Amino acid sequence: MKNTYSRYLIAAFILVLLVLPQLAITPEYWITQLNYIGLATLVVVGLVLLTGVGGLTSFGQAAFVGIGAYTTAYFTTQMGLSPWLTLFMGLVLTGIVAYILGAVSLHLSGHYLPLGTIAWGLSLYYLFGNLEVLGKYDGIAGIQSLEVFGISLVSGRNIYYLIWLFVMLSIWATSNLLSSRPGRAIRSLRDGGAMAESFGVNTAAYKIVIFMYAALLASVSGWLYAHMQRAVSPSPFGLNYGIEYLFMAVVGGAASVWGALVGSAVVLIIKDQLQNWLPWLIDSTDNFELIVFGIILVLVLQHARDGIWPYLAAPFQRRQQVRSVKLPPPPEAPALPQRERPQPGEIVLDVAQIRKEFGGLVAVNDVSFQVKAGEIVGLIGPNGAGKSTTFNLITGVLPATAGRVEFCGKRIDAKRARDIARLGVGRTFQHVQLLPTMSVLENVALGAHLRSDVSVLAGTLHIDRSREAQLLHEAAQQLRRVGLGDYLYEQAGNLALGQQRIVEIARALAADPVLLLLDEPAAGLRFREKQALAQVLKQLREEGMSILLVEHDMEFVMDLTNHLVVLDFGTKLAEGKPEEVQTNPAVLEAYLGGVEEEEPANV
Ligand code: ADP
Ligand code: MG
């Protein structure tokens, strides 16, 4: 949510940027520094998206800078092509290389991805240094300077404007992207993506997209660099610089676009000062600044995990928070298209002999039951009975060992979570899976991911606004429906746990599901809130929604459900109308004799 303060600040900042090179008193040295800061910022904005937001660490960005720089160096000096054509060629080449590298390395988990980026970062560096056509370690000199509308950009004061134009565009585009439909999907990648997949997000595809996005920005930086220096050699594209870019992202504040600018400026200025002072202090010209950098990085990680930016932004954000919570709801927008619903009484979900084994443990033991349209079915049982696992089998989060699941007559037990979501299955999670730093409204809008088709390009260029308005309007309506209309702009993580569960229901509703699966929605709610929730669920049933409800609390489900299925140790113990099940001796035994206190750690 942008407010007027930050608008003024940005405007003032741009004004200073514009005027600075015009002042004769601005030292040449400052201009040079600012040019380097701008070039670095372009790369680091990409890293903010890739690493800070998307959670994918890359040490290899300098190599993409190299691809952009070498492409233009080679084709302008050897073939006399126009630099504007070679900019485009560099982007295409970088895009292809990034696509291939992304496809092979992005599925690496944990520490293997950063190691993978080190590997190909080094490979590309040695490639630059060993290719005869690229001048080996001497590189390519004699690159022409750029020219825009007949104005030569040979001087630092002139190319400055082009560099900072690209920087501002990259910040603008990346901020746009982050507050769009694809941006919400990208922001959900950090948490592993299982939740997002349940709302139809193709997480693997988004990872490749942000990887390519970051690589393309680095490539532009390389193109500018080549024409500013008018010579290229391999060393600025080596692993050292890849690490430095990542360092800038971390120091600035890896999750904020403006942090990229702050991080680049701080690191380059400190580096420059160290190069001045260190030889004087320790009488050596070796790369001691790297050691000092290492120490600073450790300190930053220990004391300011989110970098410098949050400290700079804090005074404004606090004011913004108070203001934005009072903002009016998003404006009315045309309703999103809705799915056709089955007739009341039709079988929506048919679970037949479903089974799940974890090693020797049979978590779900050949369980069968059905859910009909317009019905609330309760799936109850003591902790560890297999309720959540059954949910995960239905929603495609876990593969079943045996058995079948049909949804509206289609077999879904071999489908992926996101394809099942697309058919109209919405869910909540026993352990709340919201994005805590994102607003409640945006969390819910993520649920409507599949009801819109805004692309990364449209989001980046800000031409998605009417469709974005539809998504936000839908999200606001679902939040009002569940009684959270007053919390639209609150950060999701600030709500009480019980309220967060309700936000999850709104998010599932935003997907326009035919079947809603709720995993312990009443856990952590007070009596009043439970009653309100029951009211919402009854209302949904009247509108024709089918609901499968996992509950621990017998009382809550008794007057709410049409049908109950009781599980114990993975096996179906009883099934029927709530009042029949309630008096079933086997059920009483399981409930009174069972251990109900501890919560198993699972999805
Ligand atoms: P409920 O939701 O009814 O409390 P769960 O379905 O979460 O029960 O768990 C059923 C059983 O399966 C428990 O014994 C649990 O420890 C086990 N279990 C659940 N998920 C896993 C897993 N991913 N790996 C191994 N065991 C699991
Ligand atoms: Mg459970």
XYZ file of C-alpha atoms and ligand atoms in Angstrom:
631
model
C 0.000 0.000 0.000
C 1.665 3.190 -1.169
C 0.997 6.317 0.807
C 1.583 9.965 0.105
C 4.692 10.213 2.309
C 6.546 7.587 0.363
C 5.422 9.195 -2.885
C 6.942 12.519 -1.819
C 10.115 10.808 -0.734
C 10.477 9.003 -4.027
C 9.779 12.204 -5.950
C 12.405 14.071 -3.901
C 14.900 11.290 -4.439
C 14.368 11.322 -8.190
C 14.744 15.094 -8.228
C 18.096 14.875 -6.462
C 19.183 12.177 -8.893
C 18.236 14.359 -11.833
C 19.934 17.492 -10.598
C 23.145 16.062 -9.161
C 25.174 15.689 -12.378
C 24.060 19.129 -13.540
C 25.743 20.838 -10.624
C 29.277 21.780 -11.512
C 30.308 21.352 -7.869
C 29.402 17.655 -7.871
C 32.795 15.944 -8.047
C 33.429 13.662 -10.994
C 34.306 11.007 -8.484
C 30.761 11.032 -7.056
C 29.290 10.568 -10.473
C 31.514 7.576 -11.084
C 30.519 6.105 -7.738
C 26.843 6.686 -8.438
C 27.192 4.986 -11.795
C 28.668 1.917 -10.155
C 25.989 1.980 -7.482
C 23.324 2.124 -10.190
C 24.833 -0.787 -12.095
C 24.991 -2.868 -8.927
C 21.450 -1.915 -7.933
C 20.110 -3.348 -11.192
C 21.627 -6.715 -10.349
C 20.592 -6.559 -6.707
C 16.950 -5.697 -7.502
C 16.857 -9.022 -9.324
C 18.379 -10.745 -6.305
C 15.791 -9.169 -4.031
C 13.091 -10.842 -6.075
C 14.976 -14.117 -6.433
C 16.526 -14.507 -2.993
C 14.822 -12.051 -0.677
C 11.286 -12.698 -1.837
C 11.501 -16.062 -3.559
C 13.976 -17.680 -1.160
C 16.310 -18.933 -3.917
C 19.938 -18.080 -3.201
C 22.224 -17.380 -6.135
C 25.944 -16.657 -6.009
C 26.093 -16.652 -9.765
C 24.522 -13.356 -10.812
C 27.838 -11.826 -11.873
C 28.020 -14.405 -14.652
C 24.795 -13.034 -16.154
C 26.250 -9.538 -15.983
C 29.139 -11.015 -17.954
C 26.865 -12.489 -20.614
C 25.252 -9.081 -21.180
C 28.627 -7.338 -21.256
C 30.411 -9.820 -23.508
C 27.537 -10.085 -25.960
C 27.568 -6.385 -26.640
C 31.368 -6.170 -26.531
C 31.780 -8.890 -29.104
C 29.045 -7.976 -31.550
C 29.654 -4.229 -31.514
C 33.445 -4.461 -31.923
C 33.689 -7.503 -34.213
C 30.571 -7.119 -36.314
C 29.759 -3.466 -35.958
C 26.215 -4.106 -34.759
C 24.253 -1.348 -33.039
C 24.467 -1.466 -29.232
C 20.681 -1.368 -29.050
C 20.483 -4.515 -31.105
C 23.138 -6.161 -28.960
C 21.214 -5.208 -25.822
C 18.345 -7.231 -27.172
C 20.643 -10.067 -28.253
C 22.227 -10.128 -24.808
C 18.801 -10.385 -23.198
C 17.797 -13.268 -25.445
C 21.043 -15.110 -24.827
C 20.852 -14.511 -21.071
C 17.236 -15.651 -21.078
C 18.149 -18.909 -22.792
C 21.126 -19.604 -20.531
C 19.095 -18.733 -17.424
C 16.248 -20.956 -18.541
C 18.561 -23.924 -18.995
C 20.496 -23.325 -15.765
C 17.242 -22.746 -13.901
C 15.683 -25.901 -15.248
C 18.618 -28.016 -14.094
C 19.402 -26.332 -10.784
C 16.222 -24.861 -9.305
C 14.793 -28.145 -8.109
C 17.894 -28.693 -5.991
C 16.872 -28.477 -2.389
C 18.436 -26.858 0.642
C 22.106 -25.952 0.324
C 22.486 -27.638 -3.037
C 20.975 -24.758 -4.969
C 23.538 -22.160 -3.767
C 26.283 -24.705 -4.438
C 24.873 -25.220 -7.912
C 24.957 -21.482 -8.590
C 28.589 -21.356 -7.476
C 29.369 -24.158 -9.903
C 27.884 -22.524 -12.964
C 29.081 -19.068 -11.896
C 32.630 -20.407 -11.951
C 32.076 -22.268 -15.222
C 30.887 -19.158 -17.034
C 33.769 -17.145 -15.602
C 36.320 -19.610 -16.931
C 34.477 -19.736 -20.216
C 34.873 -15.959 -20.616
C 38.544 -16.262 -19.759
C 39.334 -19.123 -22.097
C 37.477 -18.318 -25.271
C 39.785 -17.023 -27.978
C 37.022 -14.945 -29.581
C 36.398 -13.141 -26.289
C 40.047 -12.163 -25.967
C 40.787 -14.670 -23.174
C 41.833 -13.005 -19.921
C 42.649 -9.735 -21.672
C 39.049 -9.322 -22.733
C 37.778 -6.955 -25.394
C 38.685 -3.289 -25.623
C 37.660 -0.447 -27.877
C 33.943 -0.719 -27.255
C 32.044 2.274 -28.558
C 30.132 4.542 -26.199
C 26.380 4.742 -26.393
C 24.446 7.434 -28.138
C 20.852 8.443 -27.392
C 19.028 10.854 -29.730
C 22.350 12.016 -31.058
C 23.758 12.716 -27.599
C 26.949 10.836 -26.850
C 27.053 9.063 -23.504
C 30.814 8.949 -23.431
C 31.043 11.063 -20.293
C 30.122 9.679 -16.892
C 27.648 12.514 -16.371
C 25.713 11.456 -19.449
C 25.580 7.679 -19.147
C 24.556 8.318 -15.544
C 21.076 9.234 -16.765
C 20.668 6.059 -18.779
C 21.890 3.908 -15.893
C 19.536 5.516 -13.403
C 16.650 5.388 -15.823
C 17.119 1.624 -15.965
C 17.448 1.449 -12.175
C 14.214 3.369 -11.630
C 12.425 1.270 -14.229
C 13.617 -1.920 -12.573
C 12.416 -0.731 -9.162
C 9.088 0.345 -10.615
C 8.582 -2.909 -12.519
C 9.590 -5.109 -9.606
C 7.329 -3.267 -7.157
C 4.475 -3.633 -9.633
C 5.159 -7.301 -9.991
C 5.206 -7.859 -6.242
C 1.752 -6.350 -5.820
C 0.115 -8.367 -8.561
C -1.397 -11.815 -8.944
C 1.882 -13.456 -10.015
C 3.681 -11.450 -7.319
C 1.587 -13.022 -4.584
C 2.426 -16.432 -5.986
C 6.123 -15.501 -5.973
C 5.898 -14.301 -2.381
C 4.514 -17.681 -1.383
C 7.516 -19.604 -2.765
C 9.649 -19.050 0.319
C 7.495 -21.268 2.484
C 8.191 -24.265 0.312
C 5.211 -23.721 -1.922
C 2.987 -26.602 -0.749
C 0.281 -24.168 0.344
C 0.464 -22.235 -2.927
C 0.214 -25.426 -4.959
C -3.044 -26.127 -3.135
C -4.387 -22.953 -4.712
C -3.225 -23.843 -8.167
C 0.136 -22.053 -8.227
C 2.697 -23.746 -10.432
C 5.610 -23.086 -8.102
C 8.257 -24.660 -10.327
C 7.308 -22.372 -13.219
C 7.401 -19.260 -11.016
C 10.849 -20.197 -9.758
C 12.143 -20.294 -13.310
C 10.429 -16.995 -14.073
C 12.060 -15.111 -11.189
C 15.381 -16.712 -11.973
C 15.141 -15.433 -15.551
C 13.912 -12.038 -14.378
C 16.943 -11.594 -12.126
C 19.276 -12.796 -14.865
C 17.821 -10.325 -17.387
C 18.329 -7.386 -15.034
C 21.924 -8.506 -14.512
C 22.366 -8.694 -18.264
C 21.177 -5.089 -18.714
C 23.656 -4.059 -16.053
C 26.418 -5.812 -18.009
C 25.448 -4.083 -21.231
C 25.599 -0.675 -19.547
C 28.869 -1.571 -17.861
C 30.524 -2.571 -21.131
C 29.624 0.720 -22.791
C 30.584 2.754 -19.747
C 34.009 1.107 -19.297
C 34.379 0.608 -23.046
C 36.349 -2.530 -22.268
C 35.510 -5.863 -20.652
C 37.611 -8.597 -19.087
C 36.522 -11.646 -17.085
C 37.400 -10.514 -13.567
C 34.298 -8.383 -12.745
C 32.112 -11.377 -13.614
C 33.746 -13.846 -11.262
C 32.508 -15.475 -8.113
C 33.832 -12.649 -5.887
C 31.381 -10.297 -7.473
C 28.584 -12.841 -7.343
C 29.129 -13.006 -3.587
C 29.302 -9.211 -3.377
C 25.919 -8.800 -5.075
C 24.348 -11.229 -2.654
C 26.019 -9.356 0.172
C 24.490 -6.098 -1.057
C 21.047 -7.682 -1.106
C 21.434 -8.970 2.449
C 22.859 -5.725 3.823
C 20.162 -3.599 2.220
C 17.282 -5.802 3.256
C 16.790 -8.770 1.019
C 13.028 -8.548 0.849
C 12.565 -4.940 -0.211
C 13.162 -3.378 -3.581
C 14.502 -0.113 -2.198
C 16.799 -2.112 0.048
C 18.628 -3.111 -3.152
C 19.597 0.501 -3.673
C 20.601 1.025 -0.050
C 22.613 -2.201 0.046
C 24.476 -1.439 -3.163
C 25.298 2.087 -2.033
C 26.442 1.079 1.448
C 28.604 -1.805 0.279
C 30.267 0.090 -2.558
C 30.968 3.125 -0.401
C 32.408 1.033 2.426
C 34.479 -0.941 -0.046
C 35.831 2.223 -1.541
C 36.680 3.713 1.856
C 38.339 0.480 2.944
C 40.498 0.520 -0.150
C 41.610 4.011 0.852
C 42.175 3.350 4.511
C 43.254 -0.245 4.854
C 46.656 0.086 3.132
C 47.356 3.016 5.386
C 46.302 1.075 8.492
C 47.911 -2.284 7.853
C 50.498 -1.412 5.261
C 49.389 -3.914 2.671
C 47.587 -3.781 -0.622
C 46.159 -7.293 -0.507
C 42.403 -7.814 -0.566
C 41.913 -7.222 3.111
C 38.588 -5.580 2.492
C 37.147 -9.025 1.858
C 37.953 -10.004 5.420
C 36.403 -6.828 6.786
C 33.356 -7.522 4.614
C 33.068 -11.010 6.013
C 33.071 -9.606 9.545
C 30.454 -6.993 8.655
C 28.258 -9.645 7.060
C 28.345 -11.772 10.193
C 27.455 -8.729 12.291
C 24.569 -7.807 9.996
C 23.235 -11.338 10.072
C 23.449 -11.403 13.854
C 21.981 -8.019 14.623
C 19.857 -7.012 11.660
C 18.708 -10.086 9.829
C 16.473 -8.046 7.548
C 19.185 -5.595 6.597
C 19.339 -1.836 6.847
C 16.231 -0.935 4.878
C 13.663 -1.863 7.536
C 15.347 0.578 9.937
C 15.221 3.391 7.423
C 11.629 2.657 6.501
C 10.311 1.988 9.995
C 9.152 5.533 10.915
C 7.140 5.761 7.732
C 5.790 2.276 7.902
C 4.431 2.677 11.378
C 2.496 5.717 10.300
C 1.472 3.887 7.175
C 0.202 0.896 9.136
C -2.075 3.011 11.264
C -3.302 4.863 8.212
C -3.735 1.881 5.949
C -5.748 -0.112 8.452
C -8.282 2.692 8.264
C -8.266 2.792 4.476
C -11.541 2.086 2.706
C -12.011 -1.399 1.246
C -10.938 -1.938 -2.356
C -13.416 -0.405 -4.797
C -16.291 -2.341 -6.312
C -15.278 -4.330 -9.370
C -17.071 -6.733 -11.682
C -17.500 -10.139 -10.045
C -15.188 -12.944 -11.104
C -16.770 -15.773 -13.080
C -18.149 -18.586 -10.938
C -18.042 -22.309 -11.366
C -21.109 -24.397 -12.061
C -22.278 -26.220 -8.980
C -23.571 -29.752 -8.739
C -27.237 -30.325 -7.881
C -28.007 -30.831 -4.180
C -27.666 -34.485 -3.267
C -25.249 -35.342 -6.086
C -22.123 -37.143 -4.953
C -19.290 -34.637 -4.918
C -16.574 -36.641 -3.232
C -16.276 -40.401 -3.298
C -13.438 -41.853 -1.258
C -13.070 -45.606 -1.787
C -10.777 -47.856 0.215
C -8.133 -45.151 0.512
C -4.967 -46.234 2.255
C -1.765 -44.570 3.368
C 1.228 -46.245 4.909
C 4.202 -44.377 6.342
C 6.806 -47.106 6.493
C 5.239 -49.648 8.811
C 2.551 -47.284 10.127
C -0.868 -47.540 8.535
C -2.069 -43.936 8.940
C -5.208 -44.438 6.860
C -6.538 -47.955 6.655
C -8.836 -48.604 3.646
C -11.268 -45.841 4.507
C -14.383 -45.156 2.408
C -16.999 -42.404 2.636
C -18.866 -39.926 0.466
C -19.772 -36.257 0.549
C -22.891 -35.066 -1.239
C -23.529 -31.592 -2.597
C -24.931 -29.214 -0.003
C -23.848 -31.366 2.922
C -21.470 -30.864 5.800
C -19.678 -34.085 6.612
C -17.602 -34.277 9.756
C -14.461 -36.380 9.892
C -13.739 -36.878 13.545
C -11.489 -38.920 15.729
C -8.789 -38.590 18.377
C -5.400 -37.085 17.595
C -3.368 -39.246 15.281
C -6.457 -40.969 13.907
C -5.504 -40.128 10.327
C -7.833 -37.198 9.632
C -5.254 -34.779 8.276
C -3.602 -37.539 6.300
C -6.963 -38.344 4.709
C -7.231 -34.648 3.767
C -3.802 -34.698 2.240
C -4.694 -37.766 0.198
C -7.848 -36.116 -1.142
C -6.094 -32.850 -1.984
C -3.100 -34.475 -3.636
C -0.539 -33.284 -1.094
C 0.377 -36.910 -0.391
C 0.127 -39.858 -2.790
C -2.133 -42.690 -1.603
C -0.670 -46.159 -1.137
C -3.886 -47.678 -2.498
C -7.519 -46.857 -3.114
C -9.308 -44.281 -5.215
C -10.793 -40.814 -4.857
C -13.373 -39.356 -7.219
C -14.409 -35.744 -7.322
C -17.626 -34.965 -9.244
C -17.187 -38.220 -11.125
C -13.510 -37.633 -12.034
C -10.727 -39.668 -10.586
C -8.302 -37.413 -8.756
C -6.136 -39.701 -6.645
C -3.208 -39.541 -9.088
C -3.471 -35.824 -9.754
C -1.225 -33.051 -8.460
C -2.459 -30.693 -5.755
C -2.734 -27.748 -8.127
C -4.790 -29.710 -10.644
C -7.171 -30.831 -7.923
C -7.483 -27.199 -6.836
C -8.332 -26.258 -10.397
C -11.251 -28.704 -10.370
C -12.779 -26.911 -7.394
C -11.387 -28.267 -4.150
C -10.470 -25.603 -1.589
C -8.833 -26.309 1.721
C -7.463 -24.945 4.954
C -4.546 -26.339 6.914
C -4.439 -27.683 10.438
C -1.271 -25.679 10.982
C -2.088 -22.242 9.625
C -0.210 -21.462 6.436
C -0.598 -17.771 5.775
C 2.106 -15.378 4.614
C 2.501 -13.509 7.905
C 3.986 -10.288 6.515
C 1.446 -9.969 3.716
C -1.870 -8.235 4.316
C -4.945 -10.286 5.120
C -6.519 -9.066 1.897
C -3.615 -10.206 -0.254
C -3.439 -13.554 1.505
C -7.038 -14.146 0.573
C -6.491 -12.879 -2.977
C -3.888 -15.608 -3.384
C -6.749 -18.076 -3.002
C -8.317 -16.680 -6.174
C -5.119 -17.271 -8.156
C -6.778 -19.585 -10.672
C -9.692 -17.263 -11.302
C -7.507 -14.761 -13.105
C -4.836 -15.033 -15.767
C -2.681 -11.950 -15.174
C 0.793 -12.790 -16.479
C 4.148 -11.776 -15.059
C 4.564 -9.305 -17.922
C 1.171 -7.689 -17.350
C 1.863 -7.444 -13.618
C 5.292 -5.932 -14.232
C 3.964 -3.322 -16.645
C 1.086 -2.430 -14.346
C -1.507 -3.112 -17.040
C -3.308 -5.646 -14.846
C -5.100 -3.108 -12.692
C -8.707 -3.844 -13.659
C -8.167 -7.557 -13.187
C -6.252 -6.908 -9.974
C -9.204 -4.847 -8.743
C -11.493 -7.798 -9.393
C -9.275 -10.098 -7.344
C -9.017 -7.674 -4.436
C -12.728 -7.003 -4.493
C -13.440 -10.725 -4.405
C -10.989 -11.170 -1.518
C -12.608 -8.339 0.431
C -16.036 -9.847 -0.086
C -14.960 -13.241 1.180
C -13.406 -11.600 4.223
C -16.605 -9.732 4.972
C -18.535 -12.965 4.564
C -16.526 -14.626 7.329
C -16.669 -11.534 9.533
C -13.149 -10.181 9.049
C -14.075 -7.113 7.005
C -12.316 -4.848 9.508
C -8.924 -6.464 9.077
C -8.320 -6.190 5.335
C -5.004 -4.343 5.531
C -3.711 -5.860 8.746
C -0.663 -8.077 8.390
C -1.906 -11.632 8.606
C 0.684 -12.501 11.234
C -0.751 -9.878 13.600
C -4.112 -11.627 13.948
C -4.953 -14.070 16.723
C -4.501 -17.699 15.760
C -8.238 -18.319 15.654
C -8.717 -15.387 13.302
C -5.919 -16.655 11.104
C -7.860 -19.897 10.694
C -10.850 -17.884 9.540
C -8.629 -16.026 7.062
C -7.710 -19.432 5.690
C -11.387 -20.178 5.179
C -11.834 -16.903 3.310
C -8.812 -17.759 1.170
C -10.285 -21.154 0.326
C -13.631 -19.524 -0.497
C -11.907 -17.062 -2.814
C -11.030 -20.047 -5.001
C -14.775 -20.556 -5.613
C -14.615 -24.200 -4.547
C -17.319 -26.819 -4.978
C -15.916 -28.744 -2.056
C -14.370 -27.113 0.980
C -12.068 -29.101 3.241
C -11.532 -27.550 6.640
C -8.931 -29.005 8.981
C -9.846 -28.148 12.577
C -11.173 -24.645 11.804
C -12.508 -24.174 15.325
C -9.239 -24.910 17.115
C -8.162 -21.910 19.165
C -11.523 -20.149 18.848
C -13.500 -18.933 21.836
C -17.070 -20.082 22.360
C -18.607 -17.030 20.679
C -16.269 -17.289 17.726
C -17.098 -20.959 17.339
C -20.771 -20.096 17.170
C -20.108 -17.435 14.550
C -18.058 -19.901 12.529
C -20.829 -22.493 12.717
C -23.203 -19.844 11.415
C -20.942 -19.089 8.446
C -20.639 -22.772 7.602
C -24.395 -23.274 7.766
C -24.846 -20.298 5.483
C -22.374 -21.782 3.006
C -24.260 -25.068 3.072
C -27.465 -23.247 2.256
C -25.762 -21.741 -0.757
C -25.000 -25.268 -1.945
C -21.415 -25.664 -0.764
C -20.204 -29.117 0.206
C -17.952 -29.214 3.222
C -15.741 -31.861 4.709
C -14.841 -30.811 8.200
C -12.136 -32.327 10.342
C -12.802 -31.738 13.982
C -11.502 -32.785 17.260
C -14.303 -31.234 19.227
C -17.435 -33.443 19.149
C -19.698 -30.743 20.515
C -18.858 -28.343 17.711
C -19.752 -30.843 14.984
C -22.890 -32.278 16.586
C -25.468 -29.748 15.484
C -23.551 -28.621 12.398
C -22.994 -31.767 10.366
C -25.346 -33.914 8.318
C -23.133 -36.915 8.498
C -20.214 -38.055 10.600
C -17.322 -40.363 9.846
C -15.304 -41.500 12.842
C -11.687 -42.585 12.480
C -9.483 -44.209 15.069
C -5.928 -45.418 14.413
C -6.525 -44.909 10.709
C -9.571 -47.148 10.600
C -13.181 -46.125 10.116
C -14.914 -46.882 13.361
C -18.432 -45.726 12.614
C -20.404 -43.586 10.223
C -23.897 -42.109 10.232
C -26.062 -39.306 11.509
C -24.423 -37.376 14.343
C -26.956 -38.503 16.954
C -26.476 -42.175 16.016
C -22.721 -41.912 16.062
C -22.770 -40.153 19.404
C -24.243 -43.159 21.148
C -22.157 -45.757 19.351
C -20.235 -47.682 22.047
C -17.109 -48.083 19.927
C -16.970 -44.306 19.400
C -17.442 -43.619 23.089
C -14.676 -46.015 23.880
C -12.288 -44.358 21.408
C -13.066 -40.894 22.718
C -13.046 -41.634 26.409
C -10.138 -44.060 26.271
C -8.061 -42.110 23.730
C -5.237 -39.727 24.383
C -6.443 -36.311 23.305
C -3.945 -33.881 24.666
C -0.847 -33.826 22.509
C -0.811 -32.326 19.035
C 1.166 -34.261 16.451
C 3.369 -32.088 14.247
C 2.008 -32.484 10.747
C 0.298 -30.626 7.902
P -4.959 -36.553 12.814
O -5.036 -35.448 11.826
O -6.176 -37.402 12.848
O -4.594 -36.066 14.157
P -2.771 -37.463 11.183
O -3.436 -37.804 9.921
O -2.057 -36.187 11.251
O -3.814 -37.555 12.364
O -1.760 -38.592 11.545
C -2.071 -39.984 11.481
C -0.845 -40.781 11.826
O 0.092 -40.707 10.766
C -0.141 -40.295 13.063
O 0.340 -41.430 13.773
C 1.013 -39.492 12.531
O 2.096 -39.492 13.404
C 1.323 -40.222 11.238
N 1.857 -39.329 10.210
C 1.232 -38.248 9.692
N 1.962 -37.675 8.737
C 3.111 -38.405 8.648
C 4.283 -38.329 7.825
N 4.430 -37.377 6.894
N 5.235 -39.262 8.005
C 5.092 -40.244 8.938
N 4.015 -40.374 9.723
C 3.032 -39.477 9.593
Mg -4.791 -33.466 12.065
